[in-house]
Coordinates of C-alpha atoms in Angstrom, one line a residue:
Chain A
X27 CA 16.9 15.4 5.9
X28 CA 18.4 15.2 2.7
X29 CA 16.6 16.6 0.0
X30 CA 15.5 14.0 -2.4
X31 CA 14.9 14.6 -6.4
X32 CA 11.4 16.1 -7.5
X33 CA 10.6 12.8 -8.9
X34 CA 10.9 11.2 -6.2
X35 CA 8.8 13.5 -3.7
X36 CA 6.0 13.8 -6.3
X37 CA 5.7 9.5 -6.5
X38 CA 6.0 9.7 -2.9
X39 CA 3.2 12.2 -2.6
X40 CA 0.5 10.5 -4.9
X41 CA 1.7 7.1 -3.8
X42 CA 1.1 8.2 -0.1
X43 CA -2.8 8.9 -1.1
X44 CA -3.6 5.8 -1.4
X45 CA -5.5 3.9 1.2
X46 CA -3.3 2.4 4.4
X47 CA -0.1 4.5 2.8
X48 CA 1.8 6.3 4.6
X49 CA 4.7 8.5 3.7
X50 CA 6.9 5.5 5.3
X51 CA 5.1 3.2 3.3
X52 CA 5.4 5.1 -0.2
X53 CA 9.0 5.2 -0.1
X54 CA 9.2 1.5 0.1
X55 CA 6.9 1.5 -2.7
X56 CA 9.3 4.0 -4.2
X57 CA 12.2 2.4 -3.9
X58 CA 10.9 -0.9 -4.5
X59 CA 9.6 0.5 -8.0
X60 CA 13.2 2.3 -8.9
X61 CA 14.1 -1.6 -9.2
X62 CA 11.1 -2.6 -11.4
X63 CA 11.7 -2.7 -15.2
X64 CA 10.9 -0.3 -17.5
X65 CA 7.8 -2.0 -19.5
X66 CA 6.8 -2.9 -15.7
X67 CA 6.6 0.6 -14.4
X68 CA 4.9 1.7 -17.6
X69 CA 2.1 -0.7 -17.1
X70 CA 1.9 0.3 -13.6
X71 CA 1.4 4.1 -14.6
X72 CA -1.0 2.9 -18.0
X73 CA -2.9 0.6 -15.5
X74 CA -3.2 2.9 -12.9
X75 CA -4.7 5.9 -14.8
X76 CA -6.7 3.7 -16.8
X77 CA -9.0 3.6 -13.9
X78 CA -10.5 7.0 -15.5
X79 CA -12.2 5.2 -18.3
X80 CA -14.0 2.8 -15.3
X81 CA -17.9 2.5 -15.7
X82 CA -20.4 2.4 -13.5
X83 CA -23.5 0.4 -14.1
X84 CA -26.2 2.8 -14.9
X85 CA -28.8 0.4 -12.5
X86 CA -26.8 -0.8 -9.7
X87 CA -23.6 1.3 -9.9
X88 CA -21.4 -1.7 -10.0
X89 CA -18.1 -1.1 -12.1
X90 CA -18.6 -2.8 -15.7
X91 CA -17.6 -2.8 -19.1
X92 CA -21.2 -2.4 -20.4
X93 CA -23.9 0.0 -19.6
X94 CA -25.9 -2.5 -17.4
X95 CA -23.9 -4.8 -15.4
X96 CA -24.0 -8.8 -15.8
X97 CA -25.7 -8.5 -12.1
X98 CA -28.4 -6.5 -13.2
X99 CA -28.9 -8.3 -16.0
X100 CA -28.8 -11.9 -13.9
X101 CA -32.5 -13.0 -14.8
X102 CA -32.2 -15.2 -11.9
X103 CA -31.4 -12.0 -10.1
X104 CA -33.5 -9.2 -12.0
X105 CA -36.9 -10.2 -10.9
X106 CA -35.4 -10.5 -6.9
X107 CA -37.9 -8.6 -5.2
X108 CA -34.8 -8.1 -2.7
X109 CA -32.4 -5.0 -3.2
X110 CA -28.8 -4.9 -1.2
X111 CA -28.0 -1.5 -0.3
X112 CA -24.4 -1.4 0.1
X113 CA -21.5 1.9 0.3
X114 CA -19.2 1.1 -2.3
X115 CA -18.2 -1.8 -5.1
X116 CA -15.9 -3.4 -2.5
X117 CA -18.7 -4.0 0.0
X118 CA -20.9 -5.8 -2.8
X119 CA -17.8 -8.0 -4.0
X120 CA -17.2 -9.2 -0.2
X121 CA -21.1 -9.9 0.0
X122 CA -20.9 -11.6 -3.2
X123 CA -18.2 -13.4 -2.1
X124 CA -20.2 -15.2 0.9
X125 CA -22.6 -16.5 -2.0
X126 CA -25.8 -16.1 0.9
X127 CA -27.4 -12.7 -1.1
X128 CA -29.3 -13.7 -4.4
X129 CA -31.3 -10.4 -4.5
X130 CA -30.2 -7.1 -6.5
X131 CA -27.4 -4.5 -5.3
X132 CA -27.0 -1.0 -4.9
X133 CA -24.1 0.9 -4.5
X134 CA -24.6 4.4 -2.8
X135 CA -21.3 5.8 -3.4
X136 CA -20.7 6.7 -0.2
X137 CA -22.9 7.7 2.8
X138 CA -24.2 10.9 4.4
X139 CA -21.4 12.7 5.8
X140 CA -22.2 17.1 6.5
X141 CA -18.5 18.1 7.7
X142 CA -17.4 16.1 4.3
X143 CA -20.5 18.1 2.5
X144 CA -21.9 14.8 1.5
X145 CA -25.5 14.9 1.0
X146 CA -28.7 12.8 -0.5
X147 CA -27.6 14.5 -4.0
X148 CA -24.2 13.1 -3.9
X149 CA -25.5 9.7 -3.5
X150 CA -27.8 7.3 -5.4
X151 CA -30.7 7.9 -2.4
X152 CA -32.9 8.8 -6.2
X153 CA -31.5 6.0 -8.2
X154 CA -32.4 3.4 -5.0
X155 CA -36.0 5.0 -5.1
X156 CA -36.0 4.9 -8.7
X157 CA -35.3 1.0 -8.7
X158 CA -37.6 0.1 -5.8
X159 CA -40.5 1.5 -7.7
X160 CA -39.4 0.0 -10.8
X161 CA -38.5 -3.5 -9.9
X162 CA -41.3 -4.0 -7.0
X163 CA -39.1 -4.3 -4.0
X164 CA -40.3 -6.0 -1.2
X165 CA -37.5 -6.0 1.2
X166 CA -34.5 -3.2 1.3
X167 CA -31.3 -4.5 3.1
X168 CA -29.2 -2.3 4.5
X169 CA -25.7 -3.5 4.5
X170 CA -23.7 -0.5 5.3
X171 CA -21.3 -0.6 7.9
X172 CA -21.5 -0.1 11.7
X173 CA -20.5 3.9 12.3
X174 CA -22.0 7.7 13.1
X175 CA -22.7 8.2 9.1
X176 CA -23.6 4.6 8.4
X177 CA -26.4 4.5 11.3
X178 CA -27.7 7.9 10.3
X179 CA -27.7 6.8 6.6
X180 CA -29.9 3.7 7.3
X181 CA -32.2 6.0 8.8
X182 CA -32.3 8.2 6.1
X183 CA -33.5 5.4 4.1
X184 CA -35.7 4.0 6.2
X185 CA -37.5 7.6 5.8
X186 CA -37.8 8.2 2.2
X187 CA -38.6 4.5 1.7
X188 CA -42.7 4.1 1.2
X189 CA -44.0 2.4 4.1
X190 CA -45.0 -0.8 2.3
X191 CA -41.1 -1.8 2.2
X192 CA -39.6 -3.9 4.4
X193 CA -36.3 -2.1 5.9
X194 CA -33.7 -4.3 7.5
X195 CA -30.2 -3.9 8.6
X196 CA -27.8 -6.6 8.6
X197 CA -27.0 -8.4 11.8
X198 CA -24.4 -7.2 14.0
X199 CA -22.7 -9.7 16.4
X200 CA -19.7 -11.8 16.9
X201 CA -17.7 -12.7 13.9
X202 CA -17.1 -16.6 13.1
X203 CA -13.3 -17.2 14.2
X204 CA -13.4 -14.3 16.4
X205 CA -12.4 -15.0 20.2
X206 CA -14.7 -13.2 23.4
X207 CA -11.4 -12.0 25.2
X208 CA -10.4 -9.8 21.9
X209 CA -13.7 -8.6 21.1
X210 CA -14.8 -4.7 21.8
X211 CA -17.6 -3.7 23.9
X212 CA -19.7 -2.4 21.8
X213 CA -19.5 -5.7 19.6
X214 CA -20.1 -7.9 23.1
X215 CA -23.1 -5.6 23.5
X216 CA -24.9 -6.4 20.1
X217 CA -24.0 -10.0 20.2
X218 CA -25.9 -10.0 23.7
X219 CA -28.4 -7.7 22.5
X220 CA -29.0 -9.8 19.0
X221 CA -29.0 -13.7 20.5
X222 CA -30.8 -16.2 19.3
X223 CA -32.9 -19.6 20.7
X224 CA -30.5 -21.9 20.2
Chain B
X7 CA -16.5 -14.7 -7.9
X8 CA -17.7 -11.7 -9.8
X9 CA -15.6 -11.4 -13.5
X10 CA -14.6 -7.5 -12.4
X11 CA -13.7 -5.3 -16.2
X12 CA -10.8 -5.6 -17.4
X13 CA -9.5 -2.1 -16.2
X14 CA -10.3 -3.0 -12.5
X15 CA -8.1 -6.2 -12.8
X16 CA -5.2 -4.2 -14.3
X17 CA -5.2 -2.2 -11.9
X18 CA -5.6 -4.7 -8.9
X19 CA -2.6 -6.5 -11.1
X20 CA -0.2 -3.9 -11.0
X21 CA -1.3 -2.3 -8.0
X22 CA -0.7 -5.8 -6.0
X23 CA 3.0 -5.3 -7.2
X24 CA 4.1 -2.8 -4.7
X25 CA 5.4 -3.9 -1.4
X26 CA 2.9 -4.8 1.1
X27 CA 0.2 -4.7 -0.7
X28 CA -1.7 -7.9 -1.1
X29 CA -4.7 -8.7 -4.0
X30 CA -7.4 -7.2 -1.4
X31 CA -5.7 -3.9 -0.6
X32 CA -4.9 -3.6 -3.9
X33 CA -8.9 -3.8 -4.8
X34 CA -9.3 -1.0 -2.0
X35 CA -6.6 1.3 -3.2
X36 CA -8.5 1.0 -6.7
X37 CA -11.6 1.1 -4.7
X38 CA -10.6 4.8 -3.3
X39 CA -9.4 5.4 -6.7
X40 CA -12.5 5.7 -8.7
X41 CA -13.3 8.3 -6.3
X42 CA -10.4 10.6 -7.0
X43 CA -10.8 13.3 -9.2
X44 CA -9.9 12.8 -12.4
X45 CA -6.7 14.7 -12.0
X46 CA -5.6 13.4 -9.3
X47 CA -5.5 10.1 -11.4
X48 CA -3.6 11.4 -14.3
X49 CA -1.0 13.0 -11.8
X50 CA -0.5 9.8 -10.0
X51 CA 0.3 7.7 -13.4
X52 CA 2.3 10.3 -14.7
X53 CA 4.0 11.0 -11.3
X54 CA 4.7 7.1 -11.0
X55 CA 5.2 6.8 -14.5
X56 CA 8.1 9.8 -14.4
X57 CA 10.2 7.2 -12.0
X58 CA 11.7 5.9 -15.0
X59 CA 13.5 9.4 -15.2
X60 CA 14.9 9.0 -11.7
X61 CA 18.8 9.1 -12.3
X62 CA 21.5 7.3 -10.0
X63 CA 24.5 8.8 -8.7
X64 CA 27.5 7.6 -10.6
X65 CA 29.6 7.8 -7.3
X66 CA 27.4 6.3 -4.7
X67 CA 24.0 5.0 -6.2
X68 CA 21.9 7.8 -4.4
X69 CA 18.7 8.9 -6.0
X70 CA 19.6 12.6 -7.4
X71 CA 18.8 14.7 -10.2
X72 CA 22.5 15.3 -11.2
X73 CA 25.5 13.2 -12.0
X74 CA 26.9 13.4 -8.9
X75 CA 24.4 13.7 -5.4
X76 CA 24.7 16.4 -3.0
X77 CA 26.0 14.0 -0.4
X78 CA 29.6 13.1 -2.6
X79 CA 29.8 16.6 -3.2
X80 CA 29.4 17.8 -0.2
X81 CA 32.8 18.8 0.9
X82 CA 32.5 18.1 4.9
X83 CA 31.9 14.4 3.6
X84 CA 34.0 14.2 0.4
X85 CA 37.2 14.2 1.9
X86 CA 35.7 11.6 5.2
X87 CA 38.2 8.6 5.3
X88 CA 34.6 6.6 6.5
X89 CA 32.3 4.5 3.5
X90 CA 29.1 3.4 4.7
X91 CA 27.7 0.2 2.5
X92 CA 24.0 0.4 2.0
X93 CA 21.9 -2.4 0.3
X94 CA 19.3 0.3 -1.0
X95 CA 18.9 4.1 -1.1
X96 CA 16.1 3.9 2.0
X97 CA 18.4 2.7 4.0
X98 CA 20.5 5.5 3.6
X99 CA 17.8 8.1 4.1
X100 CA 17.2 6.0 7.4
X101 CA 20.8 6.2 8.7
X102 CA 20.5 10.4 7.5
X103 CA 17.9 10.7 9.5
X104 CA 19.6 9.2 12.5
X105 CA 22.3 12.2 11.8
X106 CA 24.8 10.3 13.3
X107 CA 27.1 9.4 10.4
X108 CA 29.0 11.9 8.9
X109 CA 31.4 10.4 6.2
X110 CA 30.4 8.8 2.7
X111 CA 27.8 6.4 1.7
X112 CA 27.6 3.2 -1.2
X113 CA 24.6 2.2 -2.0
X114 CA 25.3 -1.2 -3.0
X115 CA 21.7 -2.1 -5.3
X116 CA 20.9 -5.3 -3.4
X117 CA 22.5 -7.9 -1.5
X118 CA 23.8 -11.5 -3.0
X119 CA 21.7 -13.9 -3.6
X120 CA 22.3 -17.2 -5.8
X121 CA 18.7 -18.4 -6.1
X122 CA 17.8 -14.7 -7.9
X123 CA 21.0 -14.6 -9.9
X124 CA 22.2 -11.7 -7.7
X125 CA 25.9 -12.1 -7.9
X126 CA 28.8 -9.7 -7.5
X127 CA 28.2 -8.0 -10.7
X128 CA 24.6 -7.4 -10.4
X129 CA 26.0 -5.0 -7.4
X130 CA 28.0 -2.1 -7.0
X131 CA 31.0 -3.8 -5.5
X132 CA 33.9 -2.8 -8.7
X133 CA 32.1 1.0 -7.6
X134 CA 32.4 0.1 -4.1
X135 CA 36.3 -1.1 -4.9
X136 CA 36.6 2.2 -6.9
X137 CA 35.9 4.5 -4.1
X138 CA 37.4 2.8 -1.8
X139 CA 41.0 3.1 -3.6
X140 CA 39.9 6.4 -4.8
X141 CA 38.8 8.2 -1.6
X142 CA 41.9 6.4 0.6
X143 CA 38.9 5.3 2.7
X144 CA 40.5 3.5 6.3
X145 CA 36.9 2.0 7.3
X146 CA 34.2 0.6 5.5
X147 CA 31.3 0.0 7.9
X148 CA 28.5 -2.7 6.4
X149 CA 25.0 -1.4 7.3
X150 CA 23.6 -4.4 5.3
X151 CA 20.4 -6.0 7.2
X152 CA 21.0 -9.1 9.4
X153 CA 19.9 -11.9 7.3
X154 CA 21.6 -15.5 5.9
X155 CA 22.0 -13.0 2.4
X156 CA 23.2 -9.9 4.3
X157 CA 25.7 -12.0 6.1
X158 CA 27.2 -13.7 3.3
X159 CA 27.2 -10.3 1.4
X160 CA 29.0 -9.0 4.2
X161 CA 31.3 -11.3 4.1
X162 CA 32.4 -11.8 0.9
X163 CA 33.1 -7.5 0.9
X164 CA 35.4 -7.8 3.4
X165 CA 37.0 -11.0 1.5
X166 CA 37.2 -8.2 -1.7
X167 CA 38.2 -5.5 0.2
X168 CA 42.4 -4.9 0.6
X169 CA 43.4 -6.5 3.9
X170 CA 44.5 -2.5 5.2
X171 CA 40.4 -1.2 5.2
X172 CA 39.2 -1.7 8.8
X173 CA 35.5 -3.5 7.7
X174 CA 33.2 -3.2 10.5
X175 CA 29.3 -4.2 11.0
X176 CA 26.6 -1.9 12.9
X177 CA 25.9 -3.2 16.0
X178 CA 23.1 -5.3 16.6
X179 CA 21.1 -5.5 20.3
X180 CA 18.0 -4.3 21.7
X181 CA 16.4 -1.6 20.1
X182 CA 16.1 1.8 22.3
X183 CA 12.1 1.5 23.0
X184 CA 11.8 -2.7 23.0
X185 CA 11.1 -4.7 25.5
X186 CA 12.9 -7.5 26.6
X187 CA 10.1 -9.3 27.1
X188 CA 8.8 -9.2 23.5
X189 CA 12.4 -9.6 21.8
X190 CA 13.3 -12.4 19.8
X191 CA 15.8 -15.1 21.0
X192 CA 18.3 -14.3 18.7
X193 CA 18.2 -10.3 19.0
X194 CA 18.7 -11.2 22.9
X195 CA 21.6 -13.3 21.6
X196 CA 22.8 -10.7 19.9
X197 CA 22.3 -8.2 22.7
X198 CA 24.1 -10.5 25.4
X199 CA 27.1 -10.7 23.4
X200 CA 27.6 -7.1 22.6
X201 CA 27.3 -6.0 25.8
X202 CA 29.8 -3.1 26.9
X203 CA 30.8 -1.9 30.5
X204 CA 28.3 0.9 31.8

């Protein structure tokens, strides 16, 4: 393989940490950029590490410009005796997105992951008790997804939730559009498992 | 829709540029951003940034930190009667990789194309001309991609070209690996009518 200029390798390399990027995938990104012009690829690189001055909403820990986010602030929303426990910002946007949740968010930055060293300290497990004292929750949803450290984070919750709160998870099932024949197991299972009088 | 800050939608903006990447993996790859540390964001502006410094080749329009790559200097291909025609410098790293071509290589910058304003002169075809007289190259063989662009591009080189240059186009067929029955009809086409005695 030829060897290519430092430049290059080094965008390759950061490019290639990106989510879905492979090394493949960064060279086209690569070479697609070489042909960008210059005020285009300075942007890119000002944009980009921009990201550093990004803040997170001191309640919910939604990204904002402000020290509360608009959300929080929602009074339609504030007094929502409903909180949405969610991993990251992404999840709350696609919830937000359905326009079905009215309630309050939480973003727990993650979820409980040992082998990664990710513990209750390295998410916002104090800031969620903090608000369900403070805002008189009444029902926690759990929307985090389907998996080992997603189930075991949900019932970490669940535990160091007082009793008096109402812990649900979202439902699992078939998604709309989806087709039977295409569909996994475990998903066939749940959709069995969670049915519904029709 | 949630109004994200400013920063976020910068970096979803410029982000969504690259190849392949759409406005909702761009909001993931910022997503898995915030996370990095903050190093690892300043080395991926600057490393993406630093692009701008990348240098062309003046011979064949290879990435390379010199003047001149190590590939036209290399004297096992410098004095090779054989120009490979590239539209872009991955393509060449592709064919490398194959390590089945051993003489020079032109990387053309693009193919033709009247609706973007791509004409001759936005290309490397007076280089391409250049070498070829230079070089006393005997065959030029077009490794442009088969498209209605690549085509006409391939056609109007050898139009350009002096009438002694043998011009000749990769083959096209079934790739080693396909299956028949998943191939398009016009690779099968392709296939049927380059077939050679086994």
């Amino acid at each position: 393989m030829i060897d290519l200029p430092q430049v290059v390798k080094e965008a390759v390399s950061v490019l290639g940490k990106l989510p879905g990027v492979g090394e493949k995938s960064a060279l086209r990104m690569v070479t697609a950029m070489t042909k960008w012009r210059l005020e285009d690829l300075q942007k890119f690189s000002k944009a980009t590490g921009s990201l550093v001055n990004l803040n997170e909403c001191e309640e919910c820990g939604m990204w904002t410009d402000e020290k509360i986010c608009s959300l929080c602030l929602d009074p339609k929303r504030a007094d929502a005796n409903v909180l949405c426990v969610v991993e990251q910002v992404s999840d709350l946007l696609a919830i937000e997105k359905s326009g079905q949740f009215k309630g309050r968010f939480l973003v727990l930055g993650g979820v409980l992951n040992p082998l990664l060293g990710i513990g209750p300290d390295q998410l916002r497990i104090n800031k969620l008790l903090d608000i369900v004292g403070l805002h008189k929750t009444q029902v926690v949803v759990l929307a985090l997804n389907p998996s080992i450290e997603g189930d075991a984070t949900c019932a970490y919750i669940k535990h160091v939730l007082p009793n008096e709160i109402s812990v649900e998870r979202i439902g699992f099932g078939m998604p709309i559009g989806g087709s039977l024949e295409y569909l996994d197991p475990m998903t066939i299972g749940k959709a069995l498992e969670n049915r519904k009088s029709f």
